[in-house]
Amino acid sequence: MIRFFVVLLASALLIGSLTWMAHELLWIAKLPSFFYATLFFITFGTGLMFRYLYRINKPETFVQLYLMMMVVKILAFGAYAFFIVLKDRSGAVYNIVFFLICYFIFTALEIAFLFQKTNRDHTP
């Protein structure tokens, strides 16, 4: 589990650094106005969900709990995305593109690490 959090934090730092560098090199016109909040919120939310799912010791209910957590995650992140669009309509494109990039990268990491855990738990 610690390995996931190290990779999660390293990914957050890498995404943040690359986005900052892209802005400095003028590859993107401006940083998203919710840059730090989005990075923190998605990193924290993904880590919290992973921690909860990693501790489940009932393989027969894992899939149902995972799907339920994904629905909760999508609703919470969707509400956050709606909030940032309402607060900064002019920067909505930058904010939502950054949000989606972070969301997909962190969700892929989460799935990869949970897949490793479930395979390890089910191998004889």
CSV table of N, CA and C in Angstrom, one decimal:
chain,number,residue,atom,x,y,z
A,1,MET,N,0.8,-1.2,0.0
A,1,MET,CA,0.0,0.0,0.0
A,1,MET,C,0.9,1.3,0.0
A,2,ILE,N,2.0,1.2,0.7
A,2,ILE,CA,2.9,2.4,0.7
A,2,ILE,C,3.4,2.7,-0.6
A,3,ARG,N,3.7,1.6,-1.4
A,3,ARG,CA,4.2,1.8,-2.8
A,3,ARG,C,3.2,2.6,-3.6
A,4,PHE,N,1.9,2.4,-3.4
A,4,PHE,CA,0.9,3.1,-4.2
A,4,PHE,C,0.9,4.6,-3.8
A,5,PHE,N,1.0,4.9,-2.5
A,5,PHE,CA,1.1,6.3,-2.1
A,5,PHE,C,2.3,7.0,-2.6
A,6,VAL,N,3.4,6.3,-2.6
A,6,VAL,CA,4.7,6.9,-3.2
A,6,VAL,C,4.5,7.2,-4.6
A,7,VAL,N,3.9,6.3,-5.4
A,7,VAL,CA,3.7,6.5,-6.8
A,7,VAL,C,2.6,7.6,-7.0
A,8,LEU,N,1.6,7.6,-6.2
A,8,LEU,CA,0.6,8.6,-6.3
A,8,LEU,C,1.1,10.0,-6.1
A,9,LEU,N,1.9,10.2,-5.0
A,9,LEU,CA,2.5,11.5,-4.7
A,9,LEU,C,3.6,11.9,-5.8
A,10,ALA,N,4.3,10.9,-6.3
A,10,ALA,CA,5.3,11.2,-7.3
A,10,ALA,C,4.6,11.6,-8.6
A,11,SER,N,3.5,11.0,-8.9
A,11,SER,CA,2.7,11.3,-10.1
A,11,SER,C,2.1,12.7,-9.9
A,12,ALA,N,1.6,13.1,-8.7
A,12,ALA,CA,1.1,14.4,-8.5
A,12,ALA,C,2.2,15.5,-8.7
A,13,LEU,N,3.3,15.2,-8.1
A,13,LEU,CA,4.4,16.1,-8.3
A,13,LEU,C,4.9,16.3,-9.8
A,14,LEU,N,4.9,15.1,-10.5
A,14,LEU,CA,5.3,15.2,-11.9
A,14,LEU,C,4.2,15.9,-12.7
A,15,ILE,N,3.0,15.7,-12.5
A,15,ILE,CA,1.9,16.4,-13.2
A,15,ILE,C,2.0,17.9,-12.9
A,16,GLY,N,2.1,18.2,-11.7
A,16,GLY,CA,2.2,19.6,-11.3
A,16,GLY,C,3.5,20.3,-11.9
A,17,SER,N,4.6,19.6,-11.9
A,17,SER,CA,5.8,20.1,-12.4
A,17,SER,C,5.7,20.3,-14.0
A,18,LEU,N,5.2,19.3,-14.6
A,18,LEU,CA,5.1,19.4,-16.1
A,18,LEU,C,4.1,20.4,-16.5
A,19,THR,N,3.0,20.6,-15.7
A,19,THR,CA,2.1,21.7,-16.1
A,19,THR,C,2.7,23.0,-15.8
A,20,TRP,N,3.4,23.2,-14.7
A,20,TRP,CA,4.1,24.4,-14.5
A,20,TRP,C,5.1,24.7,-15.5
A,21,MET,N,5.9,23.7,-15.9
A,21,MET,CA,6.9,23.9,-17.0
A,21,MET,C,6.3,24.2,-18.3
A,22,ALA,N,5.2,23.6,-18.7
A,22,ALA,CA,4.4,23.9,-19.9
A,22,ALA,C,4.0,25.4,-19.9
A,23,HIS,N,3.6,25.9,-18.8
A,23,HIS,CA,3.2,27.3,-18.7
A,23,HIS,C,4.4,28.2,-18.8
A,24,GLU,N,5.5,27.8,-18.2
A,24,GLU,CA,6.7,28.7,-18.2
A,24,GLU,C,7.3,28.7,-19.7
A,25,LEU,N,7.2,27.6,-20.4
A,25,LEU,CA,7.7,27.5,-21.8
A,25,LEU,C,6.6,28.0,-22.8
A,26,LEU,N,5.5,28.5,-22.2
A,26,LEU,CA,4.5,29.1,-23.1
A,26,LEU,C,3.8,28.1,-24.0
A,27,TRP,N,3.8,26.8,-23.6
A,27,TRP,CA,3.0,25.8,-24.3
A,27,TRP,C,1.6,25.9,-24.0
A,28,ILE,N,1.3,26.4,-22.8
A,28,ILE,CA,-0.1,26.7,-22.4
A,28,ILE,C,-0.2,28.2,-22.0
A,29,ALA,N,-1.2,28.8,-22.3
A,29,ALA,CA,-1.3,30.3,-22.1
A,29,ALA,C,-1.3,30.6,-20.6
A,30,LYS,N,-2.0,29.9,-19.8
A,30,LYS,CA,-2.1,30.1,-18.3
A,30,LYS,C,-2.3,28.9,-17.6
A,31,LEU,N,-2.0,28.9,-16.3
A,31,LEU,CA,-2.2,27.8,-15.4
A,31,LEU,C,-3.7,27.8,-15.1
A,32,PRO,N,-4.3,26.6,-14.9
A,32,PRO,CA,-5.7,26.6,-14.4
A,32,PRO,C,-5.8,27.4,-13.1
A,33,SER,N,-6.9,28.1,-12.9
A,33,SER,CA,-7.1,28.9,-11.7
A,33,SER,C,-7.2,28.0,-10.5
A,34,PHE,N,-7.7,26.8,-10.7
A,34,PHE,CA,-7.8,25.8,-9.6
A,34,PHE,C,-6.8,24.7,-9.6
A,35,PHE,N,-5.6,25.1,-10.1
A,35,PHE,CA,-4.5,24.2,-10.3
A,35,PHE,C,-4.1,23.4,-9.0
A,36,TYR,N,-3.8,24.1,-7.9
A,36,TYR,CA,-3.4,23.4,-6.7
A,36,TYR,C,-4.6,22.7,-6.0
A,37,ALA,N,-5.7,23.3,-6.0
A,37,ALA,CA,-6.9,22.7,-5.4
A,37,ALA,C,-7.3,21.4,-6.2
A,38,THR,N,-7.3,21.4,-7.5
A,38,THR,CA,-7.6,20.2,-8.2
A,38,THR,C,-6.6,19.1,-8.0
A,39,LEU,N,-5.3,19.5,-8.0
A,39,LEU,CA,-4.3,18.5,-7.8
A,39,LEU,C,-4.4,17.9,-6.4
A,40,PHE,N,-4.6,18.7,-5.4
A,40,PHE,CA,-4.8,18.2,-4.1
A,40,PHE,C,-6.0,17.3,-3.9
A,41,PHE,N,-7.1,17.8,-4.4
A,41,PHE,CA,-8.4,17.2,-4.3
A,41,PHE,C,-8.4,15.8,-4.9
A,42,ILE,N,-7.9,15.7,-6.1
A,42,ILE,CA,-7.9,14.4,-6.8
A,42,ILE,C,-6.9,13.5,-6.2
A,43,THR,N,-5.8,14.0,-5.8
A,43,THR,CA,-4.8,13.1,-5.2
A,43,THR,C,-5.3,12.6,-3.9
A,44,PHE,N,-5.9,13.4,-3.1
A,44,PHE,CA,-6.4,13.0,-1.8
A,44,PHE,C,-7.6,12.1,-2.0
A,45,GLY,N,-8.5,12.4,-2.9
A,45,GLY,CA,-9.7,11.5,-3.1
A,45,GLY,C,-9.3,10.1,-3.6
A,46,THR,N,-8.4,10.1,-4.5
A,46,THR,CA,-7.9,8.8,-5.0
A,46,THR,C,-7.2,8.0,-3.9
A,47,GLY,N,-6.4,8.7,-3.1
A,47,GLY,CA,-5.7,8.0,-2.1
A,47,GLY,C,-6.6,7.4,-1.0
A,48,LEU,N,-7.6,8.2,-0.7
A,48,LEU,CA,-8.6,7.8,0.3
A,48,LEU,C,-9.4,6.6,-0.2
A,49,MET,N,-9.8,6.6,-1.4
A,49,MET,CA,-10.6,5.5,-2.0
A,49,MET,C,-9.7,4.3,-2.1
A,50,PHE,N,-8.5,4.4,-2.5
A,50,PHE,CA,-7.6,3.3,-2.6
A,50,PHE,C,-7.4,2.6,-1.2
A,51,ARG,N,-7.1,3.5,-0.2
A,51,ARG,CA,-6.9,3.0,1.1
A,51,ARG,C,-8.1,2.2,1.6
A,52,TYR,N,-9.3,2.7,1.4
A,52,TYR,CA,-10.5,1.9,1.8
A,52,TYR,C,-10.6,0.6,1.1
A,53,LEU,N,-10.4,0.6,-0.2
A,53,LEU,CA,-10.6,-0.6,-1.0
A,53,LEU,C,-9.5,-1.6,-0.8
A,54,TYR,N,-8.3,-1.1,-0.5
A,54,TYR,CA,-7.2,-2.0,-0.2
A,54,TYR,C,-7.4,-2.9,1.0
A,55,ARG,N,-8.1,-2.3,2.0
A,55,ARG,CA,-8.3,-3.0,3.3
A,55,ARG,C,-9.4,-4.0,3.3
A,56,ILE,N,-10.2,-4.1,2.2
A,56,ILE,CA,-11.3,-5.0,2.1
A,56,ILE,C,-10.8,-6.4,2.0
A,57,ASN,N,-11.2,-7.2,3.0
A,57,ASN,CA,-10.8,-8.6,3.0
A,57,ASN,C,-11.8,-9.6,2.5
A,58,LYS,N,-12.9,-9.1,1.9
A,58,LYS,CA,-14.0,-10.0,1.5
A,58,LYS,C,-14.0,-10.0,-0.1
A,59,PRO,N,-13.3,-10.9,-0.7
A,59,PRO,CA,-13.2,-10.9,-2.2
A,59,PRO,C,-14.6,-11.0,-2.8
A,60,GLU,N,-15.6,-11.6,-2.2
A,60,GLU,CA,-16.9,-11.7,-2.8
A,60,GLU,C,-17.7,-10.4,-2.9
A,61,THR,N,-17.3,-9.4,-2.1
A,61,THR,CA,-18.0,-8.1,-2.1
A,61,THR,C,-17.1,-7.0,-2.7
A,62,PHE,N,-15.9,-7.4,-3.1
A,62,PHE,CA,-15.0,-6.3,-3.6
A,62,PHE,C,-15.5,-5.6,-4.8
A,63,VAL,N,-16.0,-6.3,-5.8
A,63,VAL,CA,-16.4,-5.7,-7.0
A,63,VAL,C,-17.6,-4.8,-6.7
A,64,GLN,N,-18.6,-5.2,-5.9
A,64,GLN,CA,-19.7,-4.3,-5.6
A,64,GLN,C,-19.2,-3.1,-4.9
A,65,LEU,N,-18.3,-3.2,-3.9
A,65,LEU,CA,-17.8,-2.0,-3.2
A,65,LEU,C,-17.0,-1.1,-4.1
A,66,TYR,N,-16.2,-1.7,-5.0
A,66,TYR,CA,-15.5,-0.9,-5.9
A,66,TYR,C,-16.4,-0.1,-6.8
A,67,LEU,N,-17.4,-0.7,-7.4
A,67,LEU,CA,-18.3,0.0,-8.3
A,67,LEU,C,-19.1,1.1,-7.5
A,68,MET,N,-19.5,0.8,-6.3
A,68,MET,CA,-20.1,1.8,-5.5
A,68,MET,C,-19.2,3.0,-5.2
A,69,MET,N,-17.9,2.7,-4.9
A,69,MET,CA,-17.0,3.8,-4.7
A,69,MET,C,-16.7,4.6,-5.9
A,70,MET,N,-16.7,3.9,-7.1
A,70,MET,CA,-16.5,4.7,-8.3
A,70,MET,C,-17.7,5.6,-8.6
A,71,VAL,N,-18.9,5.2,-8.3
A,71,VAL,CA,-20.1,6.1,-8.4
A,71,VAL,C,-19.9,7.3,-7.5
A,72,VAL,N,-19.5,7.0,-6.2
A,72,VAL,CA,-19.4,8.1,-5.3
A,72,VAL,C,-18.3,9.1,-5.8
A,73,LYS,N,-17.2,8.5,-6.2
A,73,LYS,CA,-16.0,9.3,-6.7
A,73,LYS,C,-16.5,10.1,-7.9
A,74,ILE,N,-17.2,9.6,-8.9
A,74,ILE,CA,-17.6,10.3,-10.0
A,74,ILE,C,-18.6,11.4,-9.6
A,75,LEU,N,-19.5,11.2,-8.7
A,75,LEU,CA,-20.4,12.2,-8.3
A,75,LEU,C,-19.7,13.3,-7.5
A,76,ALA,N,-18.7,13.0,-6.6
A,76,ALA,CA,-18.0,14.0,-5.9
A,76,ALA,C,-17.1,14.8,-6.8
A,77,PHE,N,-16.4,14.1,-7.7
A,77,PHE,CA,-15.5,14.9,-8.6
A,77,PHE,C,-16.4,15.7,-9.6
A,78,GLY,N,-17.5,15.1,-10.0
A,78,GLY,CA,-18.4,15.9,-10.9
A,78,GLY,C,-18.9,17.1,-10.3
A,79,ALA,N,-19.3,17.0,-9.0
A,79,ALA,CA,-19.7,18.2,-8.2
A,79,ALA,C,-18.6,19.3,-8.1
A,80,TYR,N,-17.4,18.8,-7.9
A,80,TYR,CA,-16.2,19.7,-7.9
A,80,TYR,C,-16.0,20.3,-9.2
A,81,ALA,N,-16.1,19.6,-10.3
A,81,ALA,CA,-15.9,20.2,-11.6
A,81,ALA,C,-17.0,21.2,-11.9
A,82,PHE,N,-18.2,20.9,-11.5
A,82,PHE,CA,-19.3,21.9,-11.7
A,82,PHE,C,-19.0,23.1,-10.9
A,83,PHE,N,-18.5,23.0,-9.7
A,83,PHE,CA,-18.2,24.1,-8.9
A,83,PHE,C,-17.1,25.0,-9.5
A,84,ILE,N,-16.1,24.4,-10.0
A,84,ILE,CA,-15.0,25.2,-10.6
A,84,ILE,C,-15.4,25.9,-11.9
A,85,VAL,N,-16.3,25.3,-12.7
A,85,VAL,CA,-16.8,25.9,-13.9
A,85,VAL,C,-17.7,27.1,-13.5
A,86,LEU,N,-18.5,27.0,-12.4
A,86,LEU,CA,-19.3,28.1,-12.0
A,86,LEU,C,-18.4,29.3,-11.4
A,87,LYS,N,-17.4,28.9,-10.7
A,87,LYS,CA,-16.5,30.0,-10.1
A,87,LYS,C,-15.6,30.7,-11.1
A,88,ASP,N,-15.2,30.0,-12.2
A,88,ASP,CA,-14.3,30.6,-13.2
A,88,ASP,C,-14.7,30.2,-14.6
A,89,ARG,N,-15.7,30.9,-15.1
A,89,ARG,CA,-16.3,30.5,-16.4
A,89,ARG,C,-15.2,30.8,-17.5
A,90,SER,N,-14.5,31.8,-17.4
A,90,SER,CA,-13.5,32.2,-18.4
A,90,SER,C,-12.3,31.2,-18.5
A,91,GLY,N,-12.0,30.6,-17.4
A,91,GLY,CA,-10.9,29.6,-17.3
A,91,GLY,C,-11.4,28.2,-17.2
A,92,ALA,N,-12.7,28.0,-17.6
A,92,ALA,CA,-13.3,26.6,-17.4
A,92,ALA,C,-12.5,25.6,-18.3
A,93,VAL,N,-12.1,25.9,-19.5
A,93,VAL,CA,-11.5,24.9,-20.3
A,93,VAL,C,-10.2,24.5,-19.7
A,94,TYR,N,-9.3,25.4,-19.3
A,94,TYR,CA,-8.1,25.0,-18.6
A,94,TYR,C,-8.3,24.2,-17.4
A,95,ASN,N,-9.3,24.6,-16.6
A,95,ASN,CA,-9.5,23.8,-15.3
A,95,ASN,C,-10.1,22.4,-15.6
A,96,ILE,N,-11.0,22.3,-16.5
A,96,ILE,CA,-11.6,21.0,-16.8
A,96,ILE,C,-10.6,20.1,-17.5
A,97,VAL,N,-9.8,20.6,-18.4
A,97,VAL,CA,-8.8,19.7,-19.1
A,97,VAL,C,-7.8,19.2,-18.1
A,98,PHE,N,-7.3,20.1,-17.2
A,98,PHE,CA,-6.4,19.7,-16.2
A,98,PHE,C,-7.0,18.7,-15.2
A,99,PHE,N,-8.3,18.9,-14.9
A,99,PHE,CA,-9.0,18.0,-14.0
A,99,PHE,C,-9.1,16.6,-14.6
A,100,LEU,N,-9.5,16.6,-15.9
A,100,LEU,CA,-9.6,15.3,-16.6
A,100,LEU,C,-8.3,14.5,-16.7
A,101,ILE,N,-7.2,15.3,-17.0
A,101,ILE,CA,-5.9,14.6,-17.1
A,101,ILE,C,-5.6,14.0,-15.8
A,102,CYS,N,-5.7,14.7,-14.7
A,102,CYS,CA,-5.4,14.2,-13.4
A,102,CYS,C,-6.3,13.0,-13.0
A,103,TYR,N,-7.6,13.2,-13.3
A,103,TYR,CA,-8.5,12.1,-13.0
A,103,TYR,C,-8.2,10.8,-13.7
A,104,PHE,N,-7.9,10.9,-15.0
A,104,PHE,CA,-7.6,9.7,-15.7
A,104,PHE,C,-6.3,9.0,-15.3
A,105,ILE,N,-5.3,9.8,-15.1
A,105,ILE,CA,-4.0,9.3,-14.7
A,105,ILE,C,-4.1,8.6,-13.3
A,106,PHE,N,-4.7,9.3,-12.3
A,106,PHE,CA,-4.8,8.7,-11.0
A,106,PHE,C,-5.8,7.5,-11.0
A,107,THR,N,-6.8,7.5,-11.8
A,107,THR,CA,-7.7,6.4,-11.8
A,107,THR,C,-7.0,5.2,-12.4
A,108,ALA,N,-6.2,5.4,-13.4
A,108,ALA,CA,-5.4,4.3,-14.0
A,108,ALA,C,-4.4,3.7,-13.0
A,109,LEU,N,-3.8,4.6,-12.2
A,109,LEU,CA,-2.9,4.1,-11.2
A,109,LEU,C,-3.6,3.3,-10.2
A,110,GLU,N,-4.8,3.8,-9.8
A,110,GLU,CA,-5.6,3.1,-8.8
A,110,GLU,C,-6.0,1.7,-9.3
A,111,ILE,N,-6.5,1.6,-10.5
A,111,ILE,CA,-6.9,0.4,-11.1
A,111,ILE,C,-5.7,-0.6,-11.2
A,112,ALA,N,-4.6,-0.1,-11.6
A,112,ALA,CA,-3.4,-1.0,-11.8
A,112,ALA,C,-3.0,-1.6,-10.4
A,113,PHE,N,-2.9,-0.8,-9.4
A,113,PHE,CA,-2.5,-1.3,-8.1
A,113,PHE,C,-3.6,-2.2,-7.4
A,114,LEU,N,-4.8,-1.9,-7.6
A,114,LEU,CA,-5.9,-2.7,-7.1
A,114,LEU,C,-5.9,-4.1,-7.8
A,115,PHE,N,-5.6,-4.0,-9.1
A,115,PHE,CA,-5.6,-5.2,-9.9
A,115,PHE,C,-4.4,-6.1,-9.4
A,116,GLN,N,-3.3,-5.6,-9.2
A,116,GLN,CA,-2.2,-6.3,-8.6
A,116,GLN,C,-2.6,-7.0,-7.3
A,117,LYS,N,-3.2,-6.2,-6.4
A,117,LYS,CA,-3.6,-6.7,-5.1
A,117,LYS,C,-4.6,-7.9,-5.3
A,118,THR,N,-5.6,-7.7,-6.1
A,118,THR,CA,-6.6,-8.8,-6.3
A,118,THR,C,-6.0,-10.0,-6.9
A,119,ASN,N,-5.1,-9.8,-7.8
A,119,ASN,CA,-4.4,-11.0,-8.4
A,119,ASN,C,-3.6,-11.7,-7.4
A,120,ARG,N,-2.9,-11.0,-6.5
A,120,ARG,CA,-2.1,-11.6,-5.5
A,120,ARG,C,-2.9,-12.3,-4.5
A,121,ASP,N,-4.1,-11.8,-4.2
A,121,ASP,CA,-5.0,-12.4,-3.2
A,121,ASP,C,-5.6,-13.6,-3.7
A,122,HIS,N,-5.8,-13.8,-5.0
A,122,HIS,CA,-6.5,-14.9,-5.6
A,122,HIS,C,-5.6,-16.0,-6.1
A,123,THR,N,-4.3,-15.8,-6.2
A,123,THR,CA,-3.4,-16.8,-6.7
A,123,THR,C,-3.2,-17.9,-5.6
A,124,PRO,N,-3.3,-19.1,-6.0
A,124,PRO,CA,-3.1,-20.2,-5.0
A,124,PRO,C,-1.6,-20.4,-4.6
